[in-house]
mmCIF file of C-alpha atoms in Angstrom:
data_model
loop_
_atom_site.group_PDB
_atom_site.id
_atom_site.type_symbol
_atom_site.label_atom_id
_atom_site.label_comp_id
_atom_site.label_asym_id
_atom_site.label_seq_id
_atom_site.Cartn_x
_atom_site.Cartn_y
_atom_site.Cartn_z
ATOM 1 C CA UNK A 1 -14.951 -51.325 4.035
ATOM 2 C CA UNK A 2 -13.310 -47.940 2.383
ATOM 3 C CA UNK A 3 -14.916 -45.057 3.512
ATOM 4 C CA UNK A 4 -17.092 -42.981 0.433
ATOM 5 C CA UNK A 5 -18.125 -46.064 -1.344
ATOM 6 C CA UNK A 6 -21.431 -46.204 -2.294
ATOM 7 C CA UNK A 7 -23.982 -49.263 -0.609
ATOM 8 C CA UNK A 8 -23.854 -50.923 -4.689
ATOM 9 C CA UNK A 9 -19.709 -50.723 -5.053
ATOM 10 C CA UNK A 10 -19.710 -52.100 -1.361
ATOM 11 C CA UNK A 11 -21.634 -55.476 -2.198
ATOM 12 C CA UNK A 12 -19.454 -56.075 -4.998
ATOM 13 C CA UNK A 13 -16.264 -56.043 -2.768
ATOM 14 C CA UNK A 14 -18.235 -57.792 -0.004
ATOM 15 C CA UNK A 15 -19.352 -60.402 -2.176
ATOM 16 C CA UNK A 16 -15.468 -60.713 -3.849
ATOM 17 C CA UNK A 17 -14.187 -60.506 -0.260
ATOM 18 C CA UNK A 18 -16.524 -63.841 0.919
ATOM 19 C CA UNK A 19 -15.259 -65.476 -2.500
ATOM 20 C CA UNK A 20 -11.694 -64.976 -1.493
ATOM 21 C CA UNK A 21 -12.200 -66.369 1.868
ATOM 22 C CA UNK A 22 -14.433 -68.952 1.545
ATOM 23 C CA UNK A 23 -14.179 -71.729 -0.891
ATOM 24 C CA UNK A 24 -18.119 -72.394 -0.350
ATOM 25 C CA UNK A 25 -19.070 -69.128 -1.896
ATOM 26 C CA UNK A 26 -20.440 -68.757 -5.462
ATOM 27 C CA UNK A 27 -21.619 -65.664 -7.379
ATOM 28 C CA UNK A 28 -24.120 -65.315 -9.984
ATOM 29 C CA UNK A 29 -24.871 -62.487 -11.878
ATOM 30 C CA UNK A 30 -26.964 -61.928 -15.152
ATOM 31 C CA UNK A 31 -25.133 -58.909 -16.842
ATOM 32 C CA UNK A 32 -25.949 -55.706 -14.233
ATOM 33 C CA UNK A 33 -22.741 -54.927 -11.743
ATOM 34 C CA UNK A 34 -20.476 -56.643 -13.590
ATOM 35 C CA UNK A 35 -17.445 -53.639 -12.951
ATOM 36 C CA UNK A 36 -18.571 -53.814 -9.430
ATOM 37 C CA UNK A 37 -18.257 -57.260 -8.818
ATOM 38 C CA UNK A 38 -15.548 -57.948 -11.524
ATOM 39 C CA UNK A 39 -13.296 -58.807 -8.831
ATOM 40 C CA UNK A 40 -15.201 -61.774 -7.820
ATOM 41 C CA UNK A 41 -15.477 -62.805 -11.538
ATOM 42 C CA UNK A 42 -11.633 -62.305 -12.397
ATOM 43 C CA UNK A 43 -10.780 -64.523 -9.254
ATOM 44 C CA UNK A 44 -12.325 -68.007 -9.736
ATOM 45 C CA UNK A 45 -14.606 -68.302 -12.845
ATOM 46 C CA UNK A 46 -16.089 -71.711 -11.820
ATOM 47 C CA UNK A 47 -17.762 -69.961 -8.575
ATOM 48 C CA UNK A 48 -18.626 -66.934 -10.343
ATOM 49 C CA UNK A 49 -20.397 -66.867 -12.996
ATOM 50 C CA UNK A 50 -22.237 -63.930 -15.480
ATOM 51 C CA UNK A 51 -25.343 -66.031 -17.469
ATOM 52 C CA UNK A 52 -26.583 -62.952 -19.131
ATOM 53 C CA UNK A 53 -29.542 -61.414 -19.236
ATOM 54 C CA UNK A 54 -31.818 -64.552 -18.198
ATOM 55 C CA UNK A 55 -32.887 -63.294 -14.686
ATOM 56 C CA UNK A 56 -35.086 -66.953 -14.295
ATOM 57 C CA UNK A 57 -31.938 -69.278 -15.330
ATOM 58 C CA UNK A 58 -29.492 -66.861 -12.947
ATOM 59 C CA UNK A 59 -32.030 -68.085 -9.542
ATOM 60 C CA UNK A 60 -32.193 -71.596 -11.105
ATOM 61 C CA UNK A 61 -28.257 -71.582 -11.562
ATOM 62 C CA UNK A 62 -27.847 -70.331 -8.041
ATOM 63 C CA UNK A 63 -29.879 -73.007 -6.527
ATOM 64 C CA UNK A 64 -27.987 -75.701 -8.514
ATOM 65 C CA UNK A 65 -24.553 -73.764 -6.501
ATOM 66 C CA UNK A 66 -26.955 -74.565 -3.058
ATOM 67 C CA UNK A 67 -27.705 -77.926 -3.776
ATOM 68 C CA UNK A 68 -24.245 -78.958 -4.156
ATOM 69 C CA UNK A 69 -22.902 -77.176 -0.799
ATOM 70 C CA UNK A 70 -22.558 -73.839 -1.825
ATOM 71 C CA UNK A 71 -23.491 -70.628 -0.435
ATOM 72 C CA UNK A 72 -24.563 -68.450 -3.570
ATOM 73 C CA UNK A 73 -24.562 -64.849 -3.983
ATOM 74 C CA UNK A 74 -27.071 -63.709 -6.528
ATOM 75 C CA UNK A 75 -27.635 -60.229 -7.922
ATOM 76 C CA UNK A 76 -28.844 -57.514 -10.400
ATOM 77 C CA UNK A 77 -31.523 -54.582 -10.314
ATOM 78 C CA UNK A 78 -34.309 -54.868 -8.246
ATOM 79 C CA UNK A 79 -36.973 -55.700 -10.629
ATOM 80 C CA UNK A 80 -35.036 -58.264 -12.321
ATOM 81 C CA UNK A 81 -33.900 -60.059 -9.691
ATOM 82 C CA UNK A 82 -37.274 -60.377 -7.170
ATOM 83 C CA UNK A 83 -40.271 -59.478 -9.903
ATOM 84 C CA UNK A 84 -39.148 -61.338 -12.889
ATOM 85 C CA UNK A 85 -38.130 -64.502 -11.293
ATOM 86 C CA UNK A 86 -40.458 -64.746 -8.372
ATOM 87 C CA UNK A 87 -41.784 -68.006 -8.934
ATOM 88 C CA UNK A 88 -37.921 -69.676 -8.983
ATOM 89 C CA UNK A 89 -37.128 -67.648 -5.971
ATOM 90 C CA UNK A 90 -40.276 -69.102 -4.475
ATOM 91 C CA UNK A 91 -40.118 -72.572 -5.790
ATOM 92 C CA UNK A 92 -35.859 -73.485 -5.881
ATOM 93 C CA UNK A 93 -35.182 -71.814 -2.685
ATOM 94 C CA UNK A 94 -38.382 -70.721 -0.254
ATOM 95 C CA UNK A 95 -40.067 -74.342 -1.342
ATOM 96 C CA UNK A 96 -37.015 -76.302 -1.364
ATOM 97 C CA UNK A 97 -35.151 -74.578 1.928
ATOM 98 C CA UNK A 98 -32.113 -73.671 0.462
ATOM 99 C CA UNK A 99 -30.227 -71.078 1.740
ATOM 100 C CA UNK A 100 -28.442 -68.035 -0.281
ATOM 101 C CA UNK A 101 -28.377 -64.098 -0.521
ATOM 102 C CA UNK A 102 -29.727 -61.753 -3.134
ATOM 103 C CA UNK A 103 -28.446 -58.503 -3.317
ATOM 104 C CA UNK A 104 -30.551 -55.733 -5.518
ATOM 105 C CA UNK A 105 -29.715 -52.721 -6.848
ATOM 106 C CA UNK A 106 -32.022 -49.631 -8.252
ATOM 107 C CA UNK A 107 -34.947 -50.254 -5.860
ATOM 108 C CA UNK A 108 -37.409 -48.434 -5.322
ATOM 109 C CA UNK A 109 -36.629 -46.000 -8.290
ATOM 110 C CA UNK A 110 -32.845 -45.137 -8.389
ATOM 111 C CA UNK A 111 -33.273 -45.704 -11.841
ATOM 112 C CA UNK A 112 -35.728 -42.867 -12.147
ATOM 113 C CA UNK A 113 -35.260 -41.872 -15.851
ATOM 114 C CA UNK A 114 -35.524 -45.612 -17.281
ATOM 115 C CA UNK A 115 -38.696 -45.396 -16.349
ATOM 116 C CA UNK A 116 -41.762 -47.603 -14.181
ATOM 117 C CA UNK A 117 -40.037 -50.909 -15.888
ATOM 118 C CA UNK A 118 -36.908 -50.126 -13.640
ATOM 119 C CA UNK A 119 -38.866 -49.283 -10.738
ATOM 120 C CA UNK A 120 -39.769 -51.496 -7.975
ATOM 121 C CA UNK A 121 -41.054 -50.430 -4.734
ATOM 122 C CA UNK A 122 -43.011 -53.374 -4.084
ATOM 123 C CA UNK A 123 -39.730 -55.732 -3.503
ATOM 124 C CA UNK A 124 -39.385 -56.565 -0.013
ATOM 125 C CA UNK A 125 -43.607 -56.974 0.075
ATOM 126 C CA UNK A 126 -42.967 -59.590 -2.590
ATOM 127 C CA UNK A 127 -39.793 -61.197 -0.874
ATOM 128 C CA UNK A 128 -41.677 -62.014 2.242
ATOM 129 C CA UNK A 129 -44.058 -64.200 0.498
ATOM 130 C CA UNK A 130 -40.771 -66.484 0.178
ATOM 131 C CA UNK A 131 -41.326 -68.711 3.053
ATOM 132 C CA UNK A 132 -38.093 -68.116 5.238
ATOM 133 C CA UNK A 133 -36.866 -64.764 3.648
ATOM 134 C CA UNK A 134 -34.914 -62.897 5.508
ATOM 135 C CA UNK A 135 -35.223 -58.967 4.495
ATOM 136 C CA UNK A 136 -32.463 -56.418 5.370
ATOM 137 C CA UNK A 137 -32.308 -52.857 4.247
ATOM 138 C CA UNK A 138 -28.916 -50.962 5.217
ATOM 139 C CA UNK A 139 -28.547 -47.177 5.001
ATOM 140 C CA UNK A 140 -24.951 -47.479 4.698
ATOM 141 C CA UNK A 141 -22.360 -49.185 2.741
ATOM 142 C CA UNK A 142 -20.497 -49.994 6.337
ATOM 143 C CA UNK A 143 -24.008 -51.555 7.582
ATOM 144 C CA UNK A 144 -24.232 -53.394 4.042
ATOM 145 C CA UNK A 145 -20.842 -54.961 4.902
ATOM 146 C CA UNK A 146 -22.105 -55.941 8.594
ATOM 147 C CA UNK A 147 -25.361 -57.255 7.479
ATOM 148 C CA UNK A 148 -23.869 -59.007 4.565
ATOM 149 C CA UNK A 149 -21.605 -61.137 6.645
ATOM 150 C CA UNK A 150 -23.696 -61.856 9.390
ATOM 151 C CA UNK A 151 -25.872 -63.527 6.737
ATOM 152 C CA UNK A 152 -24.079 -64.734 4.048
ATOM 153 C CA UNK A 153 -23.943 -68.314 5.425
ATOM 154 C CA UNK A 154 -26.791 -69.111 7.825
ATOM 155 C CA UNK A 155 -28.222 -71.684 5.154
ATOM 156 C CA UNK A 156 -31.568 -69.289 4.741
ATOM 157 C CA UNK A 157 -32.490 -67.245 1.663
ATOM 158 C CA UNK A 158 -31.816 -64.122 2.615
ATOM 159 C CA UNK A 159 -32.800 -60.317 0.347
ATOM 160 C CA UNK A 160 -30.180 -57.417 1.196
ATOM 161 C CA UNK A 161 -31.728 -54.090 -0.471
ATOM 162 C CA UNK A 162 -29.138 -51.010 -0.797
ATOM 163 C CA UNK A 163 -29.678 -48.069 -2.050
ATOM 164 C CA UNK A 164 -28.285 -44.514 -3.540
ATOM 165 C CA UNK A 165 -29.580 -42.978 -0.402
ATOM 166 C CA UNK A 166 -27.609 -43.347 2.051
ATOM 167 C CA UNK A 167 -27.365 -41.913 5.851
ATOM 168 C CA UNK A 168 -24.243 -39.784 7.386
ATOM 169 C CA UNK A 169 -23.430 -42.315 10.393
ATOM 170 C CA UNK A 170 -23.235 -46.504 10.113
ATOM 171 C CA UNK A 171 -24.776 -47.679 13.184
ATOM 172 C CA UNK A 172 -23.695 -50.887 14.859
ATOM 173 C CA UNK A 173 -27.075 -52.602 13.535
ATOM 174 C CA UNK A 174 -27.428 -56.595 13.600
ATOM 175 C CA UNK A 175 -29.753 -59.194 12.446
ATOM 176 C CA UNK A 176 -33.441 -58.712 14.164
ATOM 177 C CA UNK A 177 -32.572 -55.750 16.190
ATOM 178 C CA UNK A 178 -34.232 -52.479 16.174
ATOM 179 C CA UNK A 179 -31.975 -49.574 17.103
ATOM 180 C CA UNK A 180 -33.049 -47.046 19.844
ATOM 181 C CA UNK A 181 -32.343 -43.535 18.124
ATOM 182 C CA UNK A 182 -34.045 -40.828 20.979
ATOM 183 C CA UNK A 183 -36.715 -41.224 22.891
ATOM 184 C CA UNK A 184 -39.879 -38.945 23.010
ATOM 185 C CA UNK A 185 -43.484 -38.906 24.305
ATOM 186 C CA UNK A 186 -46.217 -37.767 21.573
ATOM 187 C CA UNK A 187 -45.328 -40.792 19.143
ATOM 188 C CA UNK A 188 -43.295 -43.672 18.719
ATOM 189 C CA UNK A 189 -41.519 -43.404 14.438
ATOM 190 C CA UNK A 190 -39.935 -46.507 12.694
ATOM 191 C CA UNK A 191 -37.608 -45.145 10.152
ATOM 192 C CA UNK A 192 -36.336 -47.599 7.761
ATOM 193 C CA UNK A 193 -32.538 -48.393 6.293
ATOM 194 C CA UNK A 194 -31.608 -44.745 4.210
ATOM 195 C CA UNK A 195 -34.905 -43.073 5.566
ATOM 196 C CA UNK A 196 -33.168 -42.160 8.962
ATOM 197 C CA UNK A 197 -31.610 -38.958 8.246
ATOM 198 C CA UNK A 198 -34.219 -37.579 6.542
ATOM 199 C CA UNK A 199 -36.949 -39.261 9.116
ATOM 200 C CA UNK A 200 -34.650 -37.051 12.106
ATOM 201 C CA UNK A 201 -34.396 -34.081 9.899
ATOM 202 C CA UNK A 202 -38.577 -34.089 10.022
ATOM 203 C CA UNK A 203 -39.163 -34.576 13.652
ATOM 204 C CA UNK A 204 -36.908 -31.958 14.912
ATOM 205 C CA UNK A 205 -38.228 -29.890 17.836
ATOM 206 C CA UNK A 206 -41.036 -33.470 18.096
ATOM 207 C CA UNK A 207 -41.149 -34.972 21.278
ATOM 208 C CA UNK A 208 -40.762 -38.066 19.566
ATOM 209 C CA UNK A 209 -38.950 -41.571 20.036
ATOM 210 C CA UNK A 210 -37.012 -42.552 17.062
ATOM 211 C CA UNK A 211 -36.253 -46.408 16.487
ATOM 212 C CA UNK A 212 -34.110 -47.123 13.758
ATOM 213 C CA UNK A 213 -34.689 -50.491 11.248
ATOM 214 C CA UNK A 214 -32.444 -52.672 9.235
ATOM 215 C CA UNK A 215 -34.274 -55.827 9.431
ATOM 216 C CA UNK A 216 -37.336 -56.428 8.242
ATOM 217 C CA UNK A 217 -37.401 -59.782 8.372
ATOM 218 C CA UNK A 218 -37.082 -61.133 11.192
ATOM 219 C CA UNK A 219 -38.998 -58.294 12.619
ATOM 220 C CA UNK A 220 -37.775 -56.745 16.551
ATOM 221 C CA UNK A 221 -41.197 -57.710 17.875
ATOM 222 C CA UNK A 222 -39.891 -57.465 21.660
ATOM 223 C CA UNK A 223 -37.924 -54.137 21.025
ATOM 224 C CA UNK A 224 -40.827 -52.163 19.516
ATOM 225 C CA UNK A 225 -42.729 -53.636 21.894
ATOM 226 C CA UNK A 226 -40.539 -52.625 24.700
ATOM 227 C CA UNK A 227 -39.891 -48.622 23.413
ATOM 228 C CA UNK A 228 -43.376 -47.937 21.683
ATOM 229 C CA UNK A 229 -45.074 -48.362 25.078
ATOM 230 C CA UNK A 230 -47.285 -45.282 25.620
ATOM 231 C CA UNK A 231 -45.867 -43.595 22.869
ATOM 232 C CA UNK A 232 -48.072 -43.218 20.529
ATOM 233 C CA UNK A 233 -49.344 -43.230 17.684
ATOM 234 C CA UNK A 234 -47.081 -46.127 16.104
ATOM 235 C CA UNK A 235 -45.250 -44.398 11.984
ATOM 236 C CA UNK A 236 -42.931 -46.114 10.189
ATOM 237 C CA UNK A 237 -41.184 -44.504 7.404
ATOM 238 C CA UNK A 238 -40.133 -46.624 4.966
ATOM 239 C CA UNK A 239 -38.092 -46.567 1.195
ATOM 240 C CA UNK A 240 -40.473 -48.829 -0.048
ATOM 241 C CA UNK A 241 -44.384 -49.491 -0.756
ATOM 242 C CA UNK A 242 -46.299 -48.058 2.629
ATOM 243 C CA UNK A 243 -48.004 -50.245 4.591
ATOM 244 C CA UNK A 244 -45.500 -53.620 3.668
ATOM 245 C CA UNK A 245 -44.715 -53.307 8.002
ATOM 246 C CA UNK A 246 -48.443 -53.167 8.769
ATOM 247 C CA UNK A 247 -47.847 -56.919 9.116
ATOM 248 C CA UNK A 248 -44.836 -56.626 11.484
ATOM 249 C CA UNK A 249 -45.422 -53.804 13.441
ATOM 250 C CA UNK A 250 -49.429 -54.554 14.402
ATOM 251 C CA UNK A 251 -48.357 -58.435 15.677
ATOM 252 C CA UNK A 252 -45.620 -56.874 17.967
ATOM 253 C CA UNK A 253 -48.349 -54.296 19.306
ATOM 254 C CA UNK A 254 -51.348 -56.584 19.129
ATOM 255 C CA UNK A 255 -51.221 -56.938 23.030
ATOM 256 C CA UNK A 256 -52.564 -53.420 23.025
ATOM 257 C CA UNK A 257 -54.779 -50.793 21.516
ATOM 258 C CA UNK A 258 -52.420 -48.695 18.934
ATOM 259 C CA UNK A 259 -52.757 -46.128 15.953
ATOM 260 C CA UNK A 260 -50.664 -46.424 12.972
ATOM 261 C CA UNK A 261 -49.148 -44.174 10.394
ATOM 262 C CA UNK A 262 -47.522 -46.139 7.205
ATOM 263 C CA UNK A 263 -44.899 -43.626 5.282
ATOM 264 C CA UNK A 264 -43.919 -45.209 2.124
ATOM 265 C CA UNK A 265 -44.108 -45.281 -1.647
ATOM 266 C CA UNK A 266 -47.980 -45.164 -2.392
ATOM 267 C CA UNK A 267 -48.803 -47.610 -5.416
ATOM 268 C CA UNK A 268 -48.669 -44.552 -7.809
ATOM 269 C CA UNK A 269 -47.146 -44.057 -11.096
ATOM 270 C CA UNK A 270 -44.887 -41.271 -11.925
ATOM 271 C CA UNK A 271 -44.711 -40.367 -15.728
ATOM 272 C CA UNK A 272 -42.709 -37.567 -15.568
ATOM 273 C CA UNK A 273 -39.270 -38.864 -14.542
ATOM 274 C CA UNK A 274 -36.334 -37.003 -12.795
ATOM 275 C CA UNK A 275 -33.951 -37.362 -10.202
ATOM 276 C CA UNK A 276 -35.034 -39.827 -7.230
ATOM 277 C CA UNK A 277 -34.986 -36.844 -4.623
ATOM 278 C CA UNK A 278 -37.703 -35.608 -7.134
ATOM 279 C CA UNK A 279 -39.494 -38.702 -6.642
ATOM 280 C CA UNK A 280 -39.348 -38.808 -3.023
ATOM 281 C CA UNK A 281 -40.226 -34.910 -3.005
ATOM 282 C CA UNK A 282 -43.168 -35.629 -5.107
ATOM 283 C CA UNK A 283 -44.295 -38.416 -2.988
ATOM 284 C CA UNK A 284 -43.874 -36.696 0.096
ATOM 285 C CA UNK A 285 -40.809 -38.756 1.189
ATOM 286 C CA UNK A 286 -38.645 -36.004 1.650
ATOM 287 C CA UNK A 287 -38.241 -34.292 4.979
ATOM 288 C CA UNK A 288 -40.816 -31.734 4.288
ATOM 289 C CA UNK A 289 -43.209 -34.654 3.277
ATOM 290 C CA UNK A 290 -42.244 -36.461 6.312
ATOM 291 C CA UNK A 291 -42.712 -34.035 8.918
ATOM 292 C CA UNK A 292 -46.337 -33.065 7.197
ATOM 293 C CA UNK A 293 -47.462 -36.653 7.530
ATOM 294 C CA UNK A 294 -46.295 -36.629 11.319
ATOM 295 C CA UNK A 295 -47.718 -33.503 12.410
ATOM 296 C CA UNK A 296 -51.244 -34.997 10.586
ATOM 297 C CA UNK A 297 -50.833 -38.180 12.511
ATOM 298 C CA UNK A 298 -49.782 -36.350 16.055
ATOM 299 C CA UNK A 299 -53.231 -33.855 15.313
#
């Protein structure tokens, strides 16, 4: 992984990387990324393949690559590539077992200007009505690269989310695992793939623990579990649609009484569009948003 690339340039080289070394690998595309992942495309055109803007006949391609052995790569923005084609994502790979990764781009609202049609916060609650999804959300391009390998080819359909945001540090994050940021007394907060930073930034001078989240799905049950006791209540901060780790989080803590606090993306439309940190700041997912919300919840 070279240092300064963003989470979207680093998927392209992962994905050309796995191409390179392993002849199982196939990439499909339909038209978005093509300069990042035109290195996969220029080295073996029968594995990688660009069908255009047909979102539906990219998943169906992709599970014709799993059904004959291979280990497909699929990918393009967010809405396109878990909205559109839902029902083949559901259907050719959660119905039929077969195993491959999707990687998005633009989610929830990196493309702020384009307007709600590019927008997706509502992804990963979608994905995990795929029976067997696996849902990982980085906050770095080195953590994209980890994830992304230690995925690529376990056989089960698997959504990788990055972002623009992106943290300072890559953590040594894996499959299932919660990270253990600091520990605190007055509340247990989840913070989410790229919501980290800004998550720390709020709770400075808190007596808080901070547990940090790349996988979604499968959840760290036994490690929240394990570092939430007594602290409470329970907030996860998240870069997508609030309350999608209600699920999760109250079956780890169902052994015991708990409050919750869901930071996310409320189901709200924003007409005026600008930058994404104006998004976030008018959604409260900022710092300043952040910290408000906790200091509510800790009241």
């Amino acid at each position: 992984m070279v240092s300064g690339r963003s989470m979207r340039e680093q998927a392209g080289e992962t994905a050309a990387d796995l191409l390179v070394e392993d002849p199982r690998v196939a990439v499909v595309l339909a038209e978005i990324s093509t300069g990042q992942f035109g290195r996969a495309l220029d080295h073996d055109p029968s594995r990688a393949v660009n069908v255009g803007i047909m979102e539906q006949t990219m998943v169906g391609v992709a599970a014709g690559f799993a059904m004959e052995g291979f280990l497909p790569i699929v990918h393009t923005i967010t809405p396109f590539l878990v909205e559109r084609p839902l029902e083949q994502i559901k259907l050719d790979f959660g119905y039929q077992g077969l195993g491959g990764t999707f990687v998005s781009v633009g989610a929830s609202y990196d493309y702020t200007a384009e307007g709600f049609t590019h927008h997706a916060p509502g992804d990963v609650q979608a994905m995990l009505t795929v029976p067997g999804m696996q849902v990982l959300v980085p906050g770095t391009a080195g953590e994209l690269d980890r994830l992304f390998r230690a995925t690529y080819a376990n056989l089960r359909p698997t959504y990788l989310r990055p972002s623009t945001a992106a943290n300072g540090e890559t953590r040594d994050v894996a499959v299932g695992r919660i990270e253990v940021v600091r520990r605190g007394a007055d509340a247990t907060v989840i913070a989410v793939g790229p919501m980290l930073d800004r998550t720390l930034e709020a709770v400075a001078g808190l007596d808080v623990t901070v547990l940090y989240a790349t996988s979604v799905a499968p959840f760290d049950a036994d490690g929240l579990a394990r570092e939430a006791a007594g602290a409470e209540p329970v907030i996860a901060v998240a870069p997508f649609l609030e309350g999608t780790l209600a699920p999760a989080v109250t079956a780890a803590l169902a052994h015991r009484a708990a409050r919750f606090t869901w930071i996310g993306v409320p189901p709200t439309i924003l007409r005026a569009y600008g930058t994404p940190a104006d998004h976030d700041r008018e959604r409260g997912l900022d710092a300043a948003g952040i910290r408000e919300r906790i200091r509510r919840a800790l009241a």
